[in-house]
Coordinates of C-alpha atoms and ligand atoms in Angstrom, one line a residue:
X1356 CA -147.3 -92.0 2.4
X1357 CA -144.0 -90.0 2.6
X1358 CA -142.4 -90.4 5.9
X1359 CA -141.3 -87.1 6.7
X1360 CA -138.3 -86.0 9.2
X1361 CA -140.0 -86.5 13.0
X1362 CA -137.7 -83.4 13.4
X1363 CA -136.7 -80.5 11.8
X1364 CA -132.6 -78.5 11.6
X1365 CA -131.6 -76.2 14.1
X1366 CA -127.9 -76.1 13.4
X1367 CA -126.4 -76.4 10.0
X1368 CA -122.2 -77.5 8.8
X1369 CA -120.8 -76.2 6.0
X1370 CA -119.8 -78.3 3.7
X1371 CA -116.5 -78.4 1.7
X1372 CA -116.2 -79.7 -1.6
X1373 CA -112.4 -79.9 -3.7
X1374 CA -112.9 -80.6 -7.6
X1375 CA -112.2 -84.1 -9.3
X1376 CA -108.4 -83.3 -9.3
X1377 CA -107.7 -82.4 -6.0
X1378 CA -109.4 -85.6 -4.7
X1379 CA -107.5 -87.9 -7.4
X1380 CA -104.0 -86.3 -6.0
X1381 CA -105.1 -86.7 -2.2
X1382 CA -106.3 -90.3 -2.3
X1383 CA -103.2 -91.3 -4.4
X1384 CA -100.9 -89.7 -1.9
X1385 CA -102.7 -91.8 1.1
X1386 CA -102.7 -95.0 -1.0
X1387 CA -106.0 -95.4 -2.1
X1388 CA -107.5 -96.0 1.3
X1389 CA -110.4 -93.5 2.1
X1390 CA -109.6 -94.0 6.1
X1391 CA -106.8 -92.1 5.5
X1392 CA -108.4 -89.0 4.1
X1393 CA -109.2 -86.0 6.1
X1394 CA -112.7 -85.6 6.7
X1395 CA -112.6 -81.8 4.8
X1396 CA -111.5 -83.8 1.9
X1397 CA -114.8 -85.4 1.4
X1398 CA -118.3 -84.1 0.4
X1399 CA -120.5 -86.9 1.8
X1400 CA -119.4 -89.3 4.4
X1401 CA -120.7 -92.6 4.2
X1402 CA -118.0 -94.3 5.5
X1403 CA -119.8 -95.6 8.7
X1404 CA -123.0 -94.5 10.7
X1405 CA -120.6 -95.0 13.7
X1406 CA -120.5 -91.9 16.2
X1407 CA -121.7 -89.6 13.4
X1408 CA -125.5 -89.0 14.3
X1409 CA -126.8 -85.6 14.8
X1410 CA -127.4 -85.2 18.7
X1411 CA -130.7 -84.0 19.2
X1412 CA -131.3 -80.6 21.6
X1413 CA -132.6 -82.7 24.6
X1414 CA -129.6 -84.7 24.4
X1415 CA -127.4 -81.4 24.3
X1416 CA -129.3 -80.3 27.4
X1417 CA -128.5 -83.2 29.3
X1418 CA -125.2 -83.2 28.4
X1419 CA -124.9 -80.0 29.7
X1420 CA -126.9 -80.1 33.2
X1421 CA -125.6 -83.6 34.0
X1422 CA -122.5 -83.0 36.5
X1423 CA -118.9 -84.8 35.6
X1424 CA -118.2 -86.7 38.5
X1425 CA -115.3 -89.3 39.3
X1426 CA -117.8 -91.5 40.7
X1427 CA -121.5 -91.4 41.3
X1428 CA -122.4 -89.1 38.9
X1429 CA -126.2 -88.7 37.7
X1430 CA -125.5 -89.4 34.6
X1431 CA -124.7 -93.1 35.1
X1432 CA -128.4 -92.8 36.9
X1433 CA -129.6 -91.9 34.3
X1434 CA -127.9 -94.2 31.9
X1435 CA -129.2 -97.2 34.2
X1436 CA -133.0 -96.7 33.8
X1437 CA -132.6 -96.6 30.4
X1438 CA -130.7 -99.6 30.0
X1439 CA -133.4 -101.4 32.7
X1440 CA -136.2 -99.5 31.1
X1441 CA -135.4 -100.3 27.3
X1442 CA -133.6 -103.5 27.7
X1443 CA -134.7 -104.9 30.9
X1444 CA -131.4 -104.9 32.1
X1445 CA -130.4 -104.1 35.8
X1446 CA -126.3 -105.2 35.4
X1447 CA -124.5 -103.6 33.1
X1448 CA -120.5 -102.1 32.6
X1449 CA -120.7 -98.5 30.4
X1450 CA -117.5 -99.1 28.3
X1451 CA -116.2 -96.3 25.6
X1452 CA -117.3 -97.9 22.3
X1453 CA -118.1 -101.4 20.8
X1454 CA -115.3 -103.1 20.7
X1455 CA -114.0 -102.0 23.9
X1456 CA -117.5 -104.2 25.3
X1457 CA -116.1 -107.1 23.5
X1458 CA -112.5 -106.6 24.5
X1459 CA -113.7 -107.2 28.1
X1460 CA -116.2 -109.6 27.1
X1461 CA -114.1 -112.0 25.3
X1462 CA -111.5 -111.6 28.1
X1463 CA -113.6 -113.2 30.5
X1464 CA -114.8 -116.2 28.5
X1465 CA -113.0 -117.0 25.7
X1466 CA -110.3 -119.1 25.9
X1467 CA -107.6 -120.1 23.3
X1468 CA -109.2 -122.8 21.1
X1469 CA -112.9 -121.9 21.8
X1470 CA -115.1 -121.7 19.1
X1471 CA -117.2 -118.5 19.2
X1472 CA -120.4 -118.9 17.3
X1473 CA -122.2 -116.3 15.3
X1474 CA -124.8 -115.5 12.4
X1475 CA -121.8 -113.4 11.2
X1476 CA -119.2 -111.6 13.2
X1477 CA -118.3 -107.9 12.9
X1478 CA -115.2 -106.8 12.3
X1479 CA -114.1 -105.8 15.4
X1480 CA -115.9 -108.8 16.9
X1481 CA -114.4 -111.3 14.6
X1482 CA -110.7 -109.5 15.4
X1483 CA -111.5 -109.5 19.0
X1484 CA -112.4 -113.6 19.3
X1485 CA -109.2 -113.9 17.4
X1486 CA -107.2 -111.8 19.7
X1487 CA -107.9 -114.0 22.6
X1488 CA -107.1 -116.9 21.0
X1489 CA -110.7 -118.0 19.9
X1490 CA -112.3 -119.0 16.1
X1491 CA -114.7 -117.0 15.1
X1492 CA -117.3 -119.0 13.3
X1493 CA -119.9 -117.6 11.0
X1494 CA -123.2 -119.5 10.9
X1495 CA -125.8 -117.1 9.0
X1496 CA -128.5 -118.7 6.8
X1497 CA -126.8 -119.7 3.1
X1498 CA -129.7 -116.9 1.5
X1499 CA -127.7 -113.9 3.5
X1500 CA -124.5 -115.1 0.9
X1501 CA -127.2 -114.5 -2.3
X1502 CA -127.0 -110.4 -2.7
X1503 CA -130.2 -110.8 -5.0
X1504 CA -132.6 -112.9 -3.1
X1505 CA -135.2 -111.1 -1.2
X1506 CA -135.5 -112.7 2.1
X1507 CA -137.5 -110.5 4.8
X1508 CA -134.9 -112.0 7.6
X1509 CA -131.5 -112.7 6.0
X1510 CA -129.6 -112.2 9.3
X1511 CA -130.9 -115.2 10.5
X1512 CA -129.1 -117.7 11.9
X1513 CA -129.0 -121.5 10.4
X1514 CA -130.3 -123.7 13.1
X1515 CA -129.0 -126.7 11.5
X1516 CA -125.8 -125.6 11.2
X1517 CA -126.1 -124.4 14.9
X1518 CA -127.0 -127.4 16.0
X1519 CA -124.3 -129.4 13.7
X1520 CA -121.6 -127.5 15.0
X1521 CA -122.5 -127.8 18.3
X1522 CA -122.4 -131.6 18.1
X1523 CA -119.1 -131.5 16.2
X1524 CA -117.2 -129.3 18.6
X1525 CA -118.9 -130.0 21.6
X1526 CA -120.2 -127.9 24.2
X1527 CA -117.2 -126.9 26.6
X1528 CA -115.6 -125.3 23.3
X1529 CA -117.9 -122.9 22.6
X1530 CA -118.5 -120.5 25.5
X1531 CA -120.7 -118.1 23.6
X1532 CA -123.3 -118.3 21.1
X1533 CA -123.7 -114.5 19.9
X1534 CA -126.2 -112.8 17.3
X1535 CA -125.5 -109.5 15.4
X1536 CA -128.6 -107.5 15.5
X1537 CA -129.0 -106.7 12.6
X1538 CA -126.3 -108.0 10.7
X1539 CA -124.3 -105.3 9.4
X1540 CA -121.3 -107.7 7.5
X1541 CA -124.0 -109.2 5.3
X1542 CA -126.2 -106.4 4.1
X1543 CA -127.8 -104.6 7.5
X1544 CA -130.3 -107.8 7.6
X1545 CA -132.2 -108.6 10.2
X1546 CA -133.0 -111.2 12.8
X1547 CA -136.3 -112.9 13.3
X1548 CA -138.2 -113.2 16.5
X1549 CA -138.6 -116.2 15.7
X1550 CA -135.2 -116.7 15.3
X1551 CA -134.4 -115.7 18.1
X1552 CA -136.1 -117.6 19.9
X1553 CA -135.0 -121.1 18.4
X1554 CA -131.2 -120.2 19.0
X1555 CA -132.0 -119.2 22.7
X1556 CA -133.7 -122.5 23.0
X1557 CA -130.4 -124.0 21.7
X1558 CA -128.1 -122.3 23.7
X1559 CA -130.2 -122.9 26.9
X1560 CA -130.5 -126.7 26.2
X1561 CA -126.9 -127.0 25.8
X1562 CA -126.2 -124.5 28.8
X1563 CA -124.5 -122.1 26.6
X1564 CA -124.4 -118.6 27.3
X1565 CA -126.6 -116.3 24.1
X1566 CA -125.5 -112.6 24.1
X1567 CA -126.8 -110.2 21.6
X1568 CA -123.8 -107.7 19.2
X1569 CA -126.9 -105.6 19.9
X1570 CA -125.5 -102.2 17.9
X1571 CA -128.7 -102.3 15.8
X1572 CA -131.1 -103.1 18.0
X1573 CA -133.5 -100.7 17.3
X1574 CA -133.6 -101.2 13.5
X1575 CA -134.1 -104.9 13.9
X1576 CA -137.1 -104.1 16.3
X1577 CA -138.4 -101.8 13.8
X1578 CA -137.7 -105.0 11.1
X1579 CA -139.4 -107.4 13.5
X1580 CA -142.6 -105.0 13.7
X1581 CA -143.2 -104.4 9.9
X1582 CA -142.2 -107.7 8.6
X1583 CA -142.7 -110.4 10.9
X1584 CA -146.3 -112.0 11.8
X1585 CA -147.8 -111.4 14.6
X1586 CA -145.6 -107.5 15.7
X1587 CA -147.8 -105.5 13.8
X1588 CA -149.1 -104.1 16.6
X1589 CA -147.0 -104.4 19.6
X1590 CA -144.8 -101.0 19.7
X1591 CA -141.0 -100.7 19.1
X1592 CA -140.3 -100.7 23.2
X1593 CA -142.4 -104.2 23.6
X1594 CA -140.4 -105.6 20.9
X1595 CA -136.9 -104.4 21.8
X1596 CA -138.3 -106.2 25.2
X1597 CA -139.1 -109.3 23.9
X1598 CA -135.9 -109.6 21.9
X1599 CA -134.0 -109.4 24.9
X1600 CA -135.8 -111.4 27.1
X1601 CA -134.4 -114.1 25.0
X1602 CA -130.6 -113.5 25.8
X1603 CA -128.3 -113.4 28.4
X1604 CA -126.7 -110.4 27.7
X1605 CA -125.3 -108.1 25.1
X1606 CA -122.5 -106.0 23.6
X1607 CA -123.4 -102.5 22.6
X1608 CA -121.8 -99.6 20.6
X1609 CA -123.8 -96.5 21.4
X1610 CA -122.4 -95.0 18.3
X1611 CA -124.8 -96.8 16.4
X1612 CA -128.3 -97.2 17.9
X1613 CA -127.4 -95.8 20.9
X1614 CA -127.7 -91.9 18.5
X1615 CA -124.5 -90.7 20.2
X1616 CA -121.0 -90.0 19.3
X1617 CA -118.8 -92.1 21.4
X1618 CA -119.9 -95.5 23.8
X1619 CA -120.7 -98.3 25.0
X1620 CA -122.2 -101.2 27.0
X1621 CA -122.3 -104.6 28.3
X1622 CA -125.1 -106.2 29.6
X1623 CA -125.6 -109.1 31.7
X1624 CA -127.6 -111.3 34.2
X1625 CA -124.9 -113.3 35.9
X1626 CA -123.5 -111.8 39.0
X1627 CA -120.3 -113.2 39.0
X1628 CA -120.1 -112.4 34.8
X1629 CA -121.4 -108.5 36.1
X1630 CA -118.5 -108.9 38.7
X1631 CA -115.2 -109.8 36.4
X1632 CA -116.0 -107.6 33.9
X1633 CA -116.6 -104.7 36.2
X1634 CA -113.1 -105.3 37.3
X1635 CA -111.3 -105.7 34.0
X1636 CA -113.2 -102.5 33.2
X1637 CA -112.1 -100.5 35.8
X1638 CA -108.5 -101.7 34.8
X1639 CA -109.0 -101.0 31.0
X1640 CA -111.6 -98.3 30.5
X1641 CA -111.8 -96.6 34.1
X1642 CA -114.3 -96.3 37.1
X1643 CA -117.7 -98.1 36.5
X1644 CA -120.0 -95.3 36.5
X1645 CA -118.5 -93.4 33.4
X1646 CA -116.9 -95.9 31.7
X1647 CA -113.8 -94.5 29.8
X1648 CA -116.5 -91.8 29.1
X1649 CA -116.8 -88.0 30.0
X1650 CA -120.0 -88.1 31.9
X1651 CA -121.6 -86.2 29.5
X1652 CA -121.6 -89.0 27.2
X1653 CA -123.7 -91.2 29.3
X1654 CA -126.5 -88.8 29.3
X1655 CA -126.3 -88.1 25.6
X1656 CA -126.7 -92.1 25.6
X1657 CA -129.5 -92.3 28.0
X1658 CA -131.3 -89.9 26.0
X1659 CA -130.2 -91.3 23.1
X1660 CA -131.3 -94.7 23.4
X1661 CA -134.9 -93.2 24.3
X1662 CA -134.9 -91.4 21.1
X1663 CA -133.8 -94.2 19.2
X1664 CA -137.0 -96.7 19.9
X1665 CA -139.3 -93.9 18.9
X1666 CA -141.2 -95.6 16.0
X1667 CA -142.0 -91.9 13.6
X1668 CA -138.1 -91.7 14.0
X1669 CA -137.1 -95.7 13.1
X1670 CA -139.6 -95.6 9.8
X1671 CA -138.0 -92.4 8.5
X1672 CA -134.7 -93.5 9.3
X1673 CA -134.8 -97.2 7.4
X1674 CA -137.6 -95.3 4.7
X1675 CA -134.2 -93.2 3.9
X1676 CA -132.0 -96.3 3.7
X1677 CA -135.1 -97.7 1.5
X1678 CA -134.9 -94.8 -0.8
X1679 CA -131.2 -94.5 -1.6
X1680 CA -131.4 -98.3 -2.5
X1681 CA -134.7 -98.0 -4.4
X1682 CA -133.2 -95.2 -6.7
X1683 CA -130.0 -97.6 -7.5
X1684 CA -131.8 -101.0 -7.9
X1685 CA -134.6 -99.0 -10.2
X1686 CA -131.2 -98.1 -12.7
X1687 CA -129.8 -101.4 -12.5
X1688 CA -126.8 -101.3 -10.0
X1689 CA -126.5 -104.2 -8.4
X1690 CA -127.0 -103.9 -4.7
X1691 CA -127.8 -106.1 -1.4
X1692 CA -131.6 -106.6 -1.5
X1693 CA -133.8 -106.1 0.5
X1694 CA -132.4 -103.2 1.7
X1695 CA -131.2 -103.5 5.2
X1696 CA -131.0 -101.2 8.3
X1697 CA -128.3 -98.7 7.7
X1698 CA -126.7 -98.8 4.6
X1699 CA -127.0 -99.6 1.3
X1700 CA -124.4 -102.4 0.3
X1701 CA -123.5 -102.7 -3.8
X1702 CA -122.1 -106.0 -4.7
X1703 CA -118.8 -105.1 -6.1
X1704 CA -118.7 -109.0 -7.6
X1705 CA -121.3 -107.7 -10.0
X1706 CA -120.7 -103.9 -10.1
X1707 CA -117.3 -104.7 -11.7
X1708 CA -117.4 -108.3 -12.9
X1709 CA -114.3 -107.9 -14.9
X1710 CA -112.2 -107.3 -11.9
X1711 CA -111.3 -110.6 -9.7
X1712 CA -111.6 -110.1 -6.0
X1713 CA -107.5 -110.0 -5.6
X1714 CA -107.5 -107.1 -7.2
X1715 CA -110.2 -105.6 -4.5
X1716 CA -113.1 -104.6 -6.9
X1717 CA -114.5 -102.9 -4.0
X1718 CA -112.0 -100.7 -2.8
X1719 CA -111.5 -99.5 -6.4
X1720 CA -115.1 -98.9 -6.8
X1721 CA -114.6 -96.9 -3.3
X1722 CA -111.9 -95.1 -4.2
X1723 CA -113.4 -94.0 -8.1
X1724 CA -116.6 -93.1 -6.3
X1725 CA -114.9 -90.8 -3.8
X1726 CA -112.6 -89.1 -6.6
X1727 CA -115.4 -88.7 -9.2
X1728 CA -117.9 -87.1 -6.5
X1729 CA -116.1 -86.7 -2.8
X1730 CA -118.3 -89.5 -1.8
X1731 CA -116.9 -91.7 0.7
X1732 CA -118.1 -95.2 1.3
X1733 CA -116.6 -98.3 2.8
X1734 CA -114.4 -101.5 1.0
X1735 CA -116.6 -104.7 3.0
X1736 CA -114.7 -107.1 1.2
X1737 CA -111.7 -109.0 0.8
X1738 CA -109.7 -106.0 2.3
X1739 CA -111.5 -105.7 5.0
X1740 CA -112.9 -109.8 5.4
X1741 CA -110.3 -111.6 3.2
X1742 CA -107.4 -113.9 4.6
X1743 CA -104.2 -114.8 3.4
X1744 CA -102.6 -118.4 2.9
X1745 CA -99.0 -119.0 3.7
X1746 CA -97.4 -117.8 0.6
X1747 CA -99.1 -114.4 0.7
X1748 CA -102.2 -115.6 -1.7
X1749 CA -105.4 -113.5 -1.0
X1750 CA -108.0 -115.6 -0.3
X1751 CA -111.1 -113.7 -1.1
X1752 CA -114.0 -113.2 1.3
X1753 CA -117.3 -114.2 0.6
X1754 CA -118.5 -110.9 -0.1
X1755 CA -117.7 -108.2 -2.1
X1756 CA -119.1 -105.2 -0.6
X1757 CA -119.1 -101.1 -1.1
X1758 CA -121.0 -99.9 2.3
X1759 CA -122.9 -96.6 2.2
X1760 CA -123.8 -95.7 5.5
X1761 CA -126.2 -93.4 6.3
X1762 CA -125.4 -91.4 9.4
X1763 CA -128.4 -91.0 11.9
X1764 CA -130.3 -87.4 11.0
X1765 CA -127.5 -86.0 9.0
X1766 CA -128.2 -86.0 5.7
X1767 CA -131.1 -84.7 3.6
X1768 CA -133.1 -86.9 0.7
X1769 CA -131.3 -84.8 -1.7
X1770 CA -128.1 -85.6 -0.6
X1771 CA -128.7 -89.0 -0.7
X1772 CA -130.3 -88.1 -4.3
X1773 CA -126.9 -87.0 -5.5
X1774 CA -124.9 -90.0 -4.0
X1775 CA -127.4 -92.1 -6.3
X1776 CA -126.4 -90.2 -9.1
X1777 CA -122.8 -90.4 -8.7
X1778 CA -123.0 -94.0 -8.1
X1779 CA -125.4 -94.9 -11.5
X1780 CA -122.8 -92.5 -13.4
X1781 CA -119.9 -94.7 -12.0
X1782 CA -122.1 -97.8 -13.0
X1783 CA -122.8 -96.2 -16.7
X1784 CA -119.1 -96.2 -17.4
X1785 CA -118.0 -99.5 -15.0
X1786 CA -115.7 -101.0 -18.0
X1787 CA -113.4 -97.9 -17.7
X1788 CA -112.5 -98.6 -13.5
X1789 CA -109.9 -101.2 -12.7
X1790 CA -108.4 -103.0 -9.7
X1791 CA -105.7 -102.5 -6.9
X1792 CA -102.8 -104.5 -5.8
X1793 CA -102.6 -104.3 -2.2
X1794 CA -99.3 -103.0 -1.3
X1795 CA -99.5 -103.1 2.6
X1796 CA -102.0 -104.3 5.2
X1797 CA -101.5 -105.2 8.9
X1798 CA -102.7 -109.0 10.2
X1799 CA -105.6 -107.7 12.1
X1800 CA -108.2 -105.0 10.8
X1801 CA -105.6 -104.5 8.4
X1802 CA -108.3 -102.7 5.8
X1803 CA -108.0 -99.7 8.3
X1804 CA -104.3 -98.8 7.5
X1805 CA -103.9 -100.9 4.2
X1806 CA -102.5 -99.0 0.7
X1807 CA -102.9 -99.8 -2.6
X1808 CA -101.5 -98.9 -6.1
X1809 CA -103.3 -99.2 -9.0
X1810 CA -102.4 -102.3 -11.1
X1811 CA -99.8 -101.5 -13.6
X1812 CA -100.9 -99.4 -17.0
X1813 CA -104.2 -99.1 -15.3
X1814 CA -106.3 -96.5 -14.0
Ligands
PLP3260 C1 -119.7 -100.7 15.1 C2 -120.0 -102.6 15.6 C3 -119.3 -102.7 16.6 C4 -118.5 -102.2 17.4 O1 -118.3 -101.0 17.9 P1 -117.5 -99.9 18.0 O2 -118.3 -98.8 19.0 O3 -117.1 -99.2 16.6 O4 -116.6 -100.3 18.8 C5 -119.5 -104.3 17.0 N1 -120.6 -104.6 16.2 C6 -121.5 -104.4 15.7 C7 -122.4 -105.0 14.6 C8 -120.7 -102.8 15.0 O5 -121.9 -102.6 13.8

C-alpha cells in the first residue's frame, strides 16, 4: 500500500534553476566544493537533512505565541516536558546545535590520551573528540563496511571488538562509550534494541558511561518497530523510551529528528555532570533556559519532537527515502543497502571504479551531479574522512560515498524521481567522469572548506 504524506502543503517556495553552463561556471569558481555554492544556485538541495525541515503550522504557532525572555521562558518549560515525556530524562542542557552538545560533553569528560568508543563517529563528533586530545574509535560490525550486504541492523556495535578494546586499553582510558542512532556515516543504518542492551550491559559492568549520539533516534525507533522481533506492536513512543532507558545520557541535534531549523541538547541523569555542563553551557552557549537559541526555537523543538515520533510521519519519511533508493537500485546504481533512515548513499567506489580514492571519486561524482542536474549531494568519503600521512599523502577513508540526504517534509516524490533519473543518466555515462586533485584542505572538518581542481587534461 502507498504511504501517503500525512500532511498537505500550505506554503510553497519557488525554486531557481540555472543552466548547465552556468552551473559549470559556478562550481569551477567555487573550487569544486558544493558547500561553497549559494543555495539559489542549487535546484534540488540534498546536501543535508540538517536544519532543512519544513516546519508544521503547529510549530509556527507555538513559536509565535511563546515569550522571548532571557530567563525562564515558557518555551523552556515546553521543551522540558517534551524531553521528559519522550526520552525519560529530567536533566538536560539546551544548546544551539549538536556539535555544541559534543563540545560541552567532551570538555567535561575527555582528557588528552583518552579513547572515545562509538559504533561510528559522525564527522563533528570525530572532530570534537580529537579537539579535546582524545582518539575516536569506530567499532561497528564488519558488515557495515560492505555496502552490498543487506543486514537489518548494520549500525550495530561489534560486541567482541568492544570487549577486546576495553580489555586492551583499560577502563580508565575510556571515559565514554557512544552509539550513533542511526549510524549516519555508514549509510544511516539503524542499531537494534538487542545491541543497545548488550552495549549498555558492557558499559555498566565496566562502569563506563554510555551515551547516544541521538540525532536520528526516531528513525532508529521506526526501524526497530518494523525490523526487530518483538517490537511490531509497540508504539514509537514506547520504543524510544526503552532505547533511552539503557543510556546514561545523550547528545542531540534538533536539526534532524527535532524537525527544527536549529537547536540541540545534552541529556543526562548524573547530577554532577548536569551541573558542569550547565556551567560550561552558560559560558559558551547562554543561560540554560535558552541555550544559545531564540526562545521560539525551543518551542519549535518541543513540538517537533512530538511530531517526529508519530508513526505515520516516520513511515512516510522512511518510505520516501526507500523510494529513491529503489529507483536507483533497479537501474543498477550501486547504493548502500538496505536503504537507511534519512539518505541514500551512493557507493562511488563501485560507481566510478576507474577513479582511485586518492582522486576523490565521490567528490567528482557530487560535482558532476550538480553540473548536470542542479542537484546538490555531499561527499562522505576521503575528503570528509580520509587522513593524510606525514608526507601529505592521502590515506583513503573506508567509504567513498555520495550522500543524497532528504530534508524532512520538503520534497515531493516527483522531485525525487527527477533526482533518480539524473543519477541514472550519470551512471550510464560514468566513464566520462574523471577524478579531482585536492589543492587545499584545513586539518579538521576539511571537507567544508576544501578546494579541488580537475586532474589535468580530463573533465
Ligand atoms: C548532525 C549530526 C551531528 C551534529 O549536529 P549539528 O547540529 O550539525 O552540529 C552529530 N552526530 C550526528 C549523527 C549527526 O547526524
